[in-house]
Amino acid sequence: MSRQQHYEFQEWWNKQRENHSSELLFNDKSETPNFLAVELGSAVGNHDLRVDKERTRSARQIKHVWLLKLIQIASSLAYVTTGFVSLVKTVNRRISADSPSERLLYRFETRFYRVIKVFLVIVVLLLVFELLAYSRGWHFSPPTVRRAADLVEYVYAHWLEIRANYLAPPLQNLTNVCILLFLVQSVDRLLLVLGCFWIKFKRIKPVAEFEYSSDSGDVNVEDYPMVLVQIPMCNEREVYQQSISAICVQDWPRERMLVQILDDSDDTTVQALIKVEVSKWQHRGVHIVYRHRLVRTGYKAGNLKSAMNCDYVKDYEFVAIFDADFQPAPDFLKKTLPHFKGNDELALVQTRWCFVNKDENLLTRLQNINLTFHFEVEQQVNGVFINFFGFNGTAGVWRIKALEDCGGWLERTTVEDMDIAVRAHLAGWKFIYLNDVKCMCELPESYAAYKKQQHRWHSGPMQLFRLCFMDIIRSKVSFLKKANLIFLFFLLRKLVLPFYSFTLFCIILPLTMFLPEAQLPAWVVCYIPGIISVLNILPAPRSFPFIVPYLLFENTMSVTKFNAMISGLFKLGSSYEWVVTKKLGRSSESDLLACAETEEETPIHRSSLESSLSDSRKKRKNCLYRKELALAFILLTASLRSLLSAQGIHFYFLLFQGVTFLVVGLDLIGEQVS
């Protein structure tokens, strides 16, 4: 009985519980019981109700999740937009925040940049076109004009005909010319290296007729010629003290030496500091004078010319010239001046530069490779075999009679050192290079300073070549000397090198990716440049780990050198503007202190030197270089195109070269950016 009652109660309870569920299933709002609905609901109603609740809950959760995602996307877009706007403002500020001289250079470079920008747009459009063709399989079966199915295929078929018949042939001819120039320049580089090996093997070096004794006890003053030492400087706050100290402690009779501080500074604070330093050494008995020009005409050449017009210069036989960041050893004059004895045709003794900050960063390491090759190979070989080379502007000793004989310092170019060397050579004078006499100096540590220096060094020779070409033709020197000056000294090493480097690796190579009918062999892209890089790095064997960065960086600098060469050759932009290379005052402070403190009168305190140096080492902001960035995108775009055609060596070269341009364009090489 109890079991039957339990069954009836359970049935009633189920009916009451499932009324709501049955209404949902059949949309029946009447109170009339529906036994079919009750039976169905009793079977599945509990499960359906739970599913509906879960579905309702899931829909709400999904809605909230999507709202959160939309909020995150909106905030991310706002952050990216704000960052992009600030980046554009920073770019404009850093590009436009230049000095007046830099703005003049900027106006000229804008023309060159516009050409590169147009080239970039063309390359990007060609890449888009090629990607479209690749997606349709036209690389495997090129379409023809007659069988074109649509307008795009018709245009691409016409492009293939124009590319093969009209564009590729002149590009191939230009490629062949650049390859020929590249091979000629490579042969010249190889001959220079072989000449250096011959000098080392035969142990050939200039030998003086006598040597000065290092014993200062018994000195005959008459055996020491009268020497004028000149230090031209301009706003050299960081290095003036150490350069003056290095000159004033020269092991030379004081009554036979006069030091001229030729200050062109327009900063009155720097002028006062230099005057104090000069006064200090005057009280120690050193013959030193301070000269300041009110009008800085002619830059360094005008400064030196003004100093040579002093009446007392006629009492001196030789003049030694040092830039403000150079610190010669105390025996510098004793090692250089004996070579003039008994050699009346000798006009110049040039010594080697040695760099105190060559390991400071990657930029200084790469500069050290170039300049080590220049002094160890180029200057030494030219000095031994033809007794002529370009004067480096500092760390050299001139015979004053030779300077006067060739017309003295002229203000017509920004490479007054090369100008006077060429005129002295045409007048019949000879030069000697001493590779074993080294003079400490400082390399520019920032890319901005290095770029300005290289612009002056490559625009000036073209100015000089244009001015003195007829003088070379009309001179009385032999035909071989004329040919050496015109074809080797100027054309091959000053004009051809930057021309083919920029044209071949920055213009022709990317174009051959989009015009495959014009071929640039792999040995031109990789193998020969690799061999030349090995030859360049031989004089600095410790730099072999940097051979790949050196090769890529030299190609990157070709845009600056090409721009400078064109501006100097055609008198464009600021080719006559002189920008002083920024120094940081790293040149052997401790060595100079040790030398100077040997003087018993008034020792130089370390604190004063460190204070002047600490002021100069200020944190700087990195710059952005538009030409380098544009060329980076051109090369990276070309690397994508070469990837489609599976050109291995070309792809890797374009990729790494494009990344190098990008790094340089973002100013991530050189002095560390805070």
mmCIF file of N, CA, C and O in Angstrom, residues 541-630:
data_model
loop_
_atom_site.group_PDB
_atom_site.id
_atom_site.type_symbol
_atom_site.label_atom_id
_atom_site.label_comp_id
_atom_site.label_asym_id
_atom_site.label_seq_id
_atom_site.Cartn_x
_atom_site.Cartn_y
_atom_site.Cartn_z
ATOM 1 N N PRO A 541 95.559 42.628 -38.961
ATOM 2 C CA PRO A 541 95.098 41.231 -38.822
ATOM 3 C C PRO A 541 94.158 41.008 -37.644
ATOM 4 O O PRO A 541 93.352 40.082 -37.677
ATOM 5 N N ARG A 542 94.247 41.848 -36.618
ATOM 6 C CA ARG A 542 93.333 41.684 -35.489
ATOM 7 C C ARG A 542 91.888 41.985 -35.855
ATOM 8 O O ARG A 542 90.965 41.654 -35.109
ATOM 9 N N SER A 543 91.676 42.610 -36.993
ATOM 10 C CA SER A 543 90.328 42.994 -37.408
ATOM 11 C C SER A 543 89.665 41.963 -38.304
ATOM 12 O O SER A 543 88.579 42.226 -38.833
ATOM 13 N N PHE A 544 90.264 40.786 -38.497
ATOM 14 C CA PHE A 544 89.672 39.770 -39.366
ATOM 15 C C PHE A 544 88.269 39.341 -38.940
ATOM 16 O O PHE A 544 87.434 39.031 -39.792
ATOM 17 N N PRO A 545 87.936 39.286 -37.642
ATOM 18 C CA PRO A 545 86.548 38.935 -37.284
ATOM 19 C C PRO A 545 85.512 39.923 -37.803
ATOM 20 O O PRO A 545 84.324 39.589 -37.845
ATOM 21 N N PHE A 546 85.942 41.110 -38.219
ATOM 22 C CA PHE A 546 85.000 42.131 -38.673
ATOM 23 C C PHE A 546 84.989 42.262 -40.195
ATOM 24 O O PHE A 546 84.572 43.296 -40.713
ATOM 25 N N ILE A 547 85.418 41.230 -40.901
ATOM 26 C CA ILE A 547 85.548 41.338 -42.351
ATOM 27 C C ILE A 547 84.187 41.480 -43.029
ATOM 28 O O ILE A 547 84.027 42.272 -43.970
ATOM 29 N N VAL A 548 83.178 40.747 -42.558
ATOM 30 C CA VAL A 548 81.843 40.856 -43.164
ATOM 31 C C VAL A 548 81.205 42.213 -42.856
ATOM 32 O O VAL A 548 80.709 42.886 -43.770
ATOM 33 N N PRO A 549 81.196 42.674 -41.583
ATOM 34 C CA PRO A 549 80.684 44.039 -41.351
ATOM 35 C C PRO A 549 81.446 45.103 -42.119
ATOM 36 O O PRO A 549 80.846 46.094 -42.559
ATOM 37 N N TYR A 550 82.752 44.901 -42.298
ATOM 38 C CA TYR A 550 83.543 45.880 -43.047
ATOM 39 C C TYR A 550 83.077 45.962 -44.499
ATOM 40 O O TYR A 550 82.884 47.058 -45.047
ATOM 41 N N LEU A 551 82.880 44.807 -45.143
ATOM 42 C CA LEU A 551 82.428 44.788 -46.533
ATOM 43 C C LEU A 551 81.068 45.459 -46.676
ATOM 44 O O LEU A 551 80.853 46.296 -47.569
ATOM 45 N N LEU A 552 80.143 45.126 -45.783
ATOM 46 C CA LEU A 552 78.796 45.698 -45.862
ATOM 47 C C LEU A 552 78.803 47.195 -45.556
ATOM 48 O O LEU A 552 78.090 47.980 -46.196
ATOM 49 N N PHE A 553 79.619 47.605 -44.573
ATOM 50 C CA PHE A 553 79.648 49.019 -44.198
ATOM 51 C C PHE A 553 80.290 49.866 -45.291
ATOM 52 O O PHE A 553 79.861 51.018 -45.523
ATOM 53 N N GLU A 554 81.295 49.350 -45.984
ATOM 54 C CA GLU A 554 81.910 50.103 -47.068
ATOM 55 C C GLU A 554 80.909 50.344 -48.194
ATOM 56 O O GLU A 554 80.868 51.430 -48.787
ATOM 57 N N ASN A 555 80.089 49.344 -48.497
ATOM 58 C CA ASN A 555 79.044 49.555 -49.501
ATOM 59 C C ASN A 555 78.014 50.566 -49.010
ATOM 60 O O ASN A 555 77.462 51.342 -49.800
ATOM 61 N N THR A 556 77.738 50.568 -47.712
ATOM 62 C CA THR A 556 76.794 51.535 -47.155
ATOM 63 C C THR A 556 77.337 52.957 -47.256
ATOM 64 O O THR A 556 76.595 53.891 -47.569
ATOM 65 N N MET A 557 78.632 53.135 -47.002
ATOM 66 C CA MET A 557 79.232 54.464 -47.089
ATOM 67 C C MET A 557 79.359 54.959 -48.522
ATOM 68 O O MET A 557 79.630 56.144 -48.746
ATOM 69 N N SER A 558 79.162 54.073 -49.494
ATOM 70 C CA SER A 558 79.304 54.500 -50.892
ATOM 71 C C SER A 558 78.290 55.572 -51.261
ATOM 72 O O SER A 558 78.559 56.413 -52.130
ATOM 73 N N VAL A 559 77.113 55.581 -50.615
ATOM 74 C CA VAL A 559 76.113 56.602 -50.939
ATOM 75 C C VAL A 559 76.609 57.982 -50.509
ATOM 76 O O VAL A 559 76.444 58.971 -51.237
ATOM 77 N N THR A 560 77.249 58.076 -49.346
ATOM 78 C CA THR A 560 77.814 59.353 -48.891
ATOM 79 C C THR A 560 78.975 59.788 -49.776
ATOM 80 O O THR A 560 79.087 60.962 -50.157
ATOM 81 N N LYS A 561 79.846 58.845 -50.122
ATOM 82 C CA LYS A 561 81.009 59.179 -50.936
ATOM 83 C C LYS A 561 80.601 59.557 -52.357
ATOM 84 O O LYS A 561 81.173 60.481 -52.955
ATOM 85 N N PHE A 562 79.622 58.856 -52.897
ATOM 86 C CA PHE A 562 79.138 59.192 -54.242
ATOM 87 C C PHE A 562 78.500 60.572 -54.250
ATOM 88 O O PHE A 562 78.741 61.381 -55.160
ATOM 89 N N ASN A 563 77.694 60.854 -53.247
ATOM 90 C CA ASN A 563 77.057 62.166 -53.133
ATOM 91 C C ASN A 563 78.101 63.273 -53.024
ATOM 92 O O ASN A 563 77.991 64.325 -53.668
ATOM 93 N N ALA A 564 79.135 63.048 -52.208
ATOM 94 C CA ALA A 564 80.195 64.042 -52.038
ATOM 95 C C ALA A 564 80.989 64.221 -53.325
ATOM 96 O O ALA A 564 81.350 65.346 -53.699
ATOM 97 N N MET A 565 81.273 63.115 -54.007
ATOM 98 C CA MET A 565 82.034 63.193 -55.253
ATOM 99 C C MET A 565 81.295 64.011 -56.315
ATOM 100 O O MET A 565 81.884 64.867 -56.983
ATOM 101 N N ILE A 566 80.001 63.773 -56.456
ATOM 102 C CA ILE A 566 79.207 64.515 -57.433
ATOM 103 C C ILE A 566 79.126 65.999 -57.056
ATOM 104 O O ILE A 566 79.269 66.884 -57.910
ATOM 105 N N SER A 567 78.918 66.286 -55.768
ATOM 106 C CA SER A 567 78.814 67.686 -55.342
ATOM 107 C C SER A 567 80.118 68.428 -55.539
ATOM 108 O O SER A 567 80.122 69.611 -55.902
ATOM 109 N N GLY A 568 81.254 67.781 -55.305
ATOM 110 C CA GLY A 568 82.541 68.434 -55.516
ATOM 111 C C GLY A 568 82.884 68.615 -56.980
ATOM 112 O O GLY A 568 83.457 69.633 -57.382
ATOM 113 N N LEU A 569 82.501 67.637 -57.799
ATOM 114 C CA LEU A 569 82.842 67.702 -59.223
ATOM 115 C C LEU A 569 82.050 68.773 -59.949
ATOM 116 O O LEU A 569 82.557 69.453 -60.849
ATOM 117 N N PHE A 570 80.790 68.970 -59.542
ATOM 118 C CA PHE A 570 79.916 69.917 -60.234
ATOM 119 C C PHE A 570 79.557 71.132 -59.387
ATOM 120 O O PHE A 570 78.615 71.862 -59.705
ATOM 121 N N LYS A 571 80.273 71.357 -58.296
ATOM 122 C CA LYS A 571 80.083 72.528 -57.429
ATOM 123 C C LYS A 571 78.633 72.639 -56.941
ATOM 124 O O LYS A 571 77.999 73.673 -57.065
ATOM 125 N N LEU A 572 78.119 71.566 -56.386
ATOM 126 C CA LEU A 572 76.749 71.525 -55.907
ATOM 127 C C LEU A 572 76.704 71.597 -54.387
ATOM 128 O O LEU A 572 77.633 71.147 -53.711
ATOM 129 N N GLY A 573 75.607 72.142 -53.844
ATOM 130 C CA GLY A 573 75.375 72.103 -52.406
ATOM 131 C C GLY A 573 76.467 72.776 -51.613
ATOM 132 O O GLY A 573 76.955 73.854 -51.929
ATOM 133 N N SER A 574 76.886 72.091 -50.538
ATOM 134 C CA SER A 574 77.876 72.654 -49.612
ATOM 135 C C SER A 574 79.236 72.016 -49.820
ATOM 136 O O SER A 574 79.911 71.658 -48.866
ATOM 137 N N SER A 575 79.648 71.843 -51.078
ATOM 138 C CA SER A 575 80.937 71.208 -51.343
ATOM 139 C C SER A 575 82.098 72.055 -50.841
ATOM 140 O O SER A 575 83.200 71.539 -50.645
ATOM 141 N N TYR A 576 81.876 73.368 -50.606
ATOM 142 C CA TYR A 576 82.929 74.234 -50.098
ATOM 143 C C TYR A 576 82.762 74.530 -48.609
ATOM 144 O O TYR A 576 83.435 75.400 -48.072
ATOM 145 N N GLU A 577 81.849 73.806 -47.960
ATOM 146 C CA GLU A 577 81.607 74.041 -46.534
ATOM 147 C C GLU A 577 82.525 73.160 -45.702
ATOM 148 O O GLU A 577 82.649 71.959 -45.940
ATOM 149 N N TRP A 578 83.204 73.771 -44.735
ATOM 150 C CA TRP A 578 84.106 73.042 -43.842
ATOM 151 C C TRP A 578 83.395 72.836 -42.500
ATOM 152 O O TRP A 578 83.022 73.786 -41.838
ATOM 153 N N VAL A 579 83.220 71.561 -42.110
ATOM 154 C CA VAL A 579 82.613 71.213 -40.831
ATOM 155 C C VAL A 579 83.676 70.534 -39.988
ATOM 156 O O VAL A 579 84.251 69.518 -40.392
ATOM 157 N N VAL A 580 83.969 71.104 -38.815
ATOM 158 C CA VAL A 580 84.993 70.549 -37.934
ATOM 159 C C VAL A 580 84.524 69.206 -37.398
ATOM 160 O O VAL A 580 83.394 69.064 -36.914
ATOM 161 N N THR A 581 85.390 68.185 -37.491
ATOM 162 C CA THR A 581 85.057 66.857 -36.992
ATOM 163 C C THR A 581 85.009 66.870 -35.469
ATOM 164 O O THR A 581 85.953 67.304 -34.809
ATOM 165 N N LYS A 582 83.907 66.384 -34.927
ATOM 166 C CA LYS A 582 83.716 66.391 -33.477
ATOM 167 C C LYS A 582 84.660 65.404 -32.808
ATOM 168 O O LYS A 582 84.781 64.256 -33.216
ATOM 169 N N LYS A 583 85.336 65.878 -31.741
ATOM 170 C CA LYS A 583 86.206 65.021 -30.934
ATOM 171 C C LYS A 583 85.652 64.907 -29.521
ATOM 172 O O LYS A 583 84.920 65.772 -29.051
ATOM 173 N N LEU A 584 86.051 63.815 -28.867
ATOM 174 C CA LEU A 584 85.592 63.570 -27.504
ATOM 175 C C LEU A 584 86.710 63.671 -26.483
ATOM 176 O O LEU A 584 86.481 63.508 -25.293
ATOM 177 N N GLY A 585 87.934 63.904 -26.928
ATOM 178 C CA GLY A 585 89.035 64.066 -25.985
ATOM 179 C C GLY A 585 89.498 62.784 -25.349
ATOM 180 O O GLY A 585 89.880 62.755 -24.187
ATOM 181 N N ARG A 586 89.515 61.689 -26.119
ATOM 182 C CA ARG A 586 89.931 60.405 -25.557
ATOM 183 C C ARG A 586 91.417 60.130 -25.754
ATOM 184 O O ARG A 586 91.885 59.060 -25.413
ATOM 185 N N SER A 587 92.135 61.069 -26.329
ATOM 186 C CA SER A 587 93.492 60.775 -26.784
ATOM 187 C C SER A 587 94.512 60.798 -25.658
ATOM 188 O O SER A 587 95.077 61.824 -25.333
ATOM 189 N N SER A 588 94.729 59.667 -25.050
ATOM 190 C CA SER A 588 95.823 59.410 -24.111
ATOM 191 C C SER A 588 95.988 60.503 -23.078
ATOM 192 O O SER A 588 97.045 61.093 -22.940
ATOM 193 N N GLU A 589 94.918 60.770 -22.307
ATOM 194 C CA GLU A 589 95.018 61.786 -21.255
ATOM 195 C C GLU A 589 96.069 61.417 -20.206
ATOM 196 O O GLU A 589 96.849 62.252 -19.754
ATOM 197 N N SER A 590 96.081 60.132 -19.826
ATOM 198 C CA SER A 590 97.001 59.715 -18.764
ATOM 199 C C SER A 590 98.450 59.844 -19.198
ATOM 200 O O SER A 590 99.320 60.230 -18.411
ATOM 201 N N ASP A 591 98.735 59.532 -20.473
ATOM 202 C CA ASP A 591 100.112 59.666 -20.961
ATOM 203 C C ASP A 591 100.560 61.119 -20.950
ATOM 204 O O ASP A 591 101.703 61.430 -20.590
ATOM 205 N N LEU A 592 99.656 62.021 -21.348
ATOM 206 C CA LEU A 592 100.027 63.432 -21.359
ATOM 207 C C LEU A 592 100.242 63.959 -19.953
ATOM 208 O O LEU A 592 101.132 64.771 -19.708
ATOM 209 N N LEU A 593 99.454 63.490 -19.028
ATOM 210 C CA LEU A 593 99.647 63.916 -17.646
ATOM 211 C C LEU A 593 100.990 63.445 -17.116
ATOM 212 O O LEU A 593 101.697 64.185 -16.428
ATOM 213 N N ALA A 594 101.335 62.205 -17.464
ATOM 214 C CA ALA A 594 102.611 61.681 -16.982
ATOM 215 C C ALA A 594 103.778 62.485 -17.542
ATOM 216 O O ALA A 594 104.759 62.746 -16.838
ATOM 217 N N CYS A 595 103.659 62.892 -18.827
ATOM 218 C CA CYS A 595 104.730 63.696 -19.427
ATOM 219 C C CYS A 595 104.778 65.095 -18.824
ATOM 220 O O CYS A 595 105.851 65.623 -18.523
ATOM 221 N N ALA A 596 103.614 65.694 -18.676
ATOM 222 C CA ALA A 596 103.577 67.078 -18.216
ATOM 223 C C ALA A 596 103.967 67.206 -16.758
ATOM 224 O O ALA A 596 104.567 68.204 -16.349
ATOM 225 N N GLU A 597 103.642 66.206 -15.944
ATOM 226 C CA GLU A 597 103.930 66.309 -14.523
ATOM 227 C C GLU A 597 105.412 66.125 -14.210
ATOM 228 O O GLU A 597 105.844 66.295 -13.080
ATOM 229 N N THR A 598 106.197 65.719 -15.238
ATOM 230 C CA THR A 598 107.638 65.665 -15.037
ATOM 231 C C THR A 598 108.242 67.061 -14.948
ATOM 232 O O THR A 598 109.368 67.217 -14.467
ATOM 233 N N GLU A 599 107.497 68.056 -15.468
ATOM 234 C CA GLU A 599 107.952 69.434 -15.323
ATOM 235 C C GLU A 599 107.826 69.845 -13.858
ATOM 236 O O GLU A 599 106.806 69.642 -13.217
ATOM 237 N N GLU A 600 108.859 70.434 -13.331
ATOM 238 C CA GLU A 600 108.900 70.737 -11.902
ATOM 239 C C GLU A 600 108.218 72.049 -11.550
ATOM 240 O O GLU A 600 107.928 72.303 -10.384
ATOM 241 N N GLU A 601 107.959 72.897 -12.583
ATOM 242 C CA GLU A 601 107.443 74.212 -12.234
ATOM 243 C C GLU A 601 106.032 74.132 -11.655
ATOM 244 O O GLU A 601 105.807 74.467 -10.499
ATOM 245 N N THR A 602 105.088 73.723 -12.477
ATOM 246 C CA THR A 602 103.691 73.679 -12.047
ATOM 247 C C THR A 602 103.053 72.432 -12.624
ATOM 248 O O THR A 602 102.775 72.402 -13.820
ATOM 249 N N PRO A 603 102.828 71.409 -11.841
ATOM 250 C CA PRO A 603 102.235 70.196 -12.382
ATOM 251 C C PRO A 603 100.787 70.423 -12.806
ATOM 252 O O PRO A 603 100.075 71.222 -12.237
ATOM 253 N N ILE A 604 100.390 69.684 -13.832
ATOM 254 C CA ILE A 604 99.016 69.750 -14.301
ATOM 255 C C ILE A 604 98.181 68.805 -13.454
ATOM 256 O O ILE A 604 98.499 67.629 -13.330
ATOM 257 N N HIS A 605 97.139 69.291 -12.861
ATOM 258 C CA HIS A 605 96.312 68.468 -11.993
ATOM 259 C C HIS A 605 95.316 67.681 -12.822
ATOM 260 O O HIS A 605 94.716 68.185 -13.762
ATOM 261 N N ARG A 606 95.106 66.433 -12.434
ATOM 262 C CA ARG A 606 94.195 65.568 -13.158
ATOM 263 C C ARG A 606 92.769 66.085 -13.122
ATOM 264 O O ARG A 606 92.006 65.925 -14.070
ATOM 265 N N SER A 607 92.393 66.712 -12.040
ATOM 266 C CA SER A 607 91.008 67.160 -11.907
ATOM 267 C C SER A 607 90.643 68.182 -12.970
ATOM 268 O O SER A 607 89.537 68.176 -13.502
ATOM 269 N N SER A 608 91.580 69.086 -13.300
ATOM 270 C CA SER A 608 91.271 70.101 -14.311
ATOM 271 C C SER A 608 91.072 69.473 -15.674
ATOM 272 O O SER A 608 90.206 69.894 -16.446
ATOM 273 N N LEU A 609 91.886 68.457 -15.982
ATOM 274 C CA LEU A 609 91.740 67.791 -17.266
ATOM 275 C C LEU A 609 90.449 66.998 -17.333
ATOM 276 O O LEU A 609 89.712 67.048 -18.311
ATOM 277 N N GLU A 610 90.150 66.281 -16.268
ATOM 278 C CA GLU A 610 88.951 65.459 -16.271
ATOM 279 C C GLU A 610 87.690 66.316 -16.320
ATOM 280 O O GLU A 610 86.691 65.925 -16.923
ATOM 281 N N SER A 611 87.732 67.489 -15.700
ATOM 282 C CA SER A 611 86.554 68.352 -15.737
ATOM 283 C C SER A 611 86.285 68.857 -17.139
ATOM 284 O O SER A 611 85.139 68.937 -17.583
ATOM 285 N N SER A 612 87.362 69.202 -17.865
ATOM 286 C CA SER A 612 87.161 69.680 -19.233
ATOM 287 C C SER A 612 86.696 68.568 -20.148
ATOM 288 O O SER A 612 85.971 68.808 -21.109
ATOM 289 N N LEU A 613 87.111 67.332 -19.829
ATOM 290 C CA LEU A 613 86.686 66.216 -20.654
ATOM 291 C C LEU A 613 85.265 65.796 -20.339
ATOM 292 O O LEU A 613 84.499 65.434 -21.219
ATOM 293 N N SER A 614 84.899 65.825 -19.073
ATOM 294 C CA SER A 614 83.562 65.373 -18.688
ATOM 295 C C SER A 614 82.479 66.275 -19.267
ATOM 296 O O SER A 614 81.377 65.822 -19.556
ATOM 297 N N ASP A 615 82.781 67.566 -19.436
ATOM 298 C CA ASP A 615 81.781 68.466 -19.999
ATOM 299 C C ASP A 615 81.471 68.124 -21.450
ATOM 300 O O ASP A 615 80.366 68.368 -21.929
ATOM 301 N N SER A 616 82.482 67.568 -22.143
ATOM 302 C CA SER A 616 82.295 67.318 -23.570
ATOM 303 C C SER A 616 81.566 66.019 -23.843
ATOM 304 O O SER A 616 80.978 65.846 -24.897
ATOM 305 N N ARG A 617 81.628 65.086 -22.896
ATOM 306 C CA ARG A 617 81.032 63.783 -23.128
ATOM 307 C C ARG A 617 79.580 63.787 -22.681
ATOM 308 O O ARG A 617 79.203 63.180 -21.694
ATOM 309 N N LYS A 618 78.790 64.520 -23.388
ATOM 310 C CA LYS A 618 77.384 64.628 -23.065
ATOM 311 C C LYS A 618 76.602 63.579 -23.850
ATOM 312 O O LYS A 618 76.990 63.170 -24.924
ATOM 313 N N LYS A 619 75.497 63.207 -23.281
ATOM 314 C CA LYS A 619 74.643 62.262 -23.965
ATOM 315 C C LYS A 619 74.013 62.937 -25.177
ATOM 316 O O LYS A 619 73.669 64.097 -25.153
ATOM 317 N N ARG A 620 73.832 62.168 -26.211
ATOM 318 C CA ARG A 620 73.281 62.721 -27.435
ATOM 319 C C ARG A 620 72.084 61.896 -27.878
ATOM 320 O O ARG A 620 71.868 60.782 -27.425
ATOM 321 N N LYS A 621 71.324 62.477 -28.777
ATOM 322 C CA LYS A 621 70.202 61.779 -29.376
ATOM 323 C C LYS A 621 70.621 61.265 -30.751
ATOM 324 O O LYS A 621 71.330 61.931 -31.484
ATOM 325 N N ASN A 622 70.148 60.056 -31.049
ATOM 326 C CA ASN A 622 70.477 59.524 -32.356
ATOM 327 C C ASN A 622 69.661 60.215 -33.440
ATOM 328 O O ASN A 622 68.573 60.722 -33.198
ATOM 329 N N CYS A 623 70.219 60.234 -34.653
ATOM 330 C CA CYS A 623 69.582 60.888 -35.787
ATOM 331 C C CYS A 623 68.996 59.833 -36.724
ATOM 332 O O CYS A 623 69.221 58.636 -36.556
ATOM 333 N N LEU A 624 68.267 60.291 -37.704
ATOM 334 C CA LEU A 624 67.737 59.420 -38.742
ATOM 335 C C LEU A 624 68.243 59.928 -40.083
ATOM 336 O O LEU A 624 68.173 61.127 -40.369
ATOM 337 N N TYR A 625 68.743 59.020 -40.907
ATOM 338 C CA TYR A 625 69.338 59.373 -42.187
ATOM 339 C C TYR A 625 68.455 58.820 -43.299
ATOM 340 O O TYR A 625 68.344 57.601 -43.489
ATOM 341 N N ARG A 626 67.812 59.732 -44.023
ATOM 342 C CA ARG A 626 66.752 59.362 -44.952
ATOM 343 C C ARG A 626 67.279 58.566 -46.143
ATOM 344 O O ARG A 626 66.643 57.603 -46.574
ATOM 345 N N LYS A 627 68.405 58.968 -46.717
ATOM 346 C CA LYS A 627 68.923 58.255 -47.882
ATOM 347 C C LYS A 627 69.253 56.813 -47.531
ATOM 348 O O LYS A 627 68.946 55.895 -48.291
ATOM 349 N N GLU A 628 69.892 56.617 -46.386
ATOM 350 C CA GLU A 628 70.236 55.260 -45.978
ATOM 351 C C GLU A 628 68.988 54.412 -45.721
ATOM 352 O O GLU A 628 68.943 53.229 -46.086
ATOM 353 N N LEU A 629 67.977 55.013 -45.108
ATOM 354 C CA LEU A 629 66.738 54.270 -44.849
ATOM 355 C C LEU A 629 66.020 53.926 -46.152
ATOM 356 O O LEU A 629 65.503 52.812 -46.313
ATOM 357 N N ALA A 630 65.972 54.882 -47.087
ATOM 358 C CA ALA A 630 65.319 54.609 -48.373
ATOM 359 C C ALA A 630 66.046 53.496 -49.128
ATOM 360 O O ALA A 630 65.415 52.589 -49.691
#
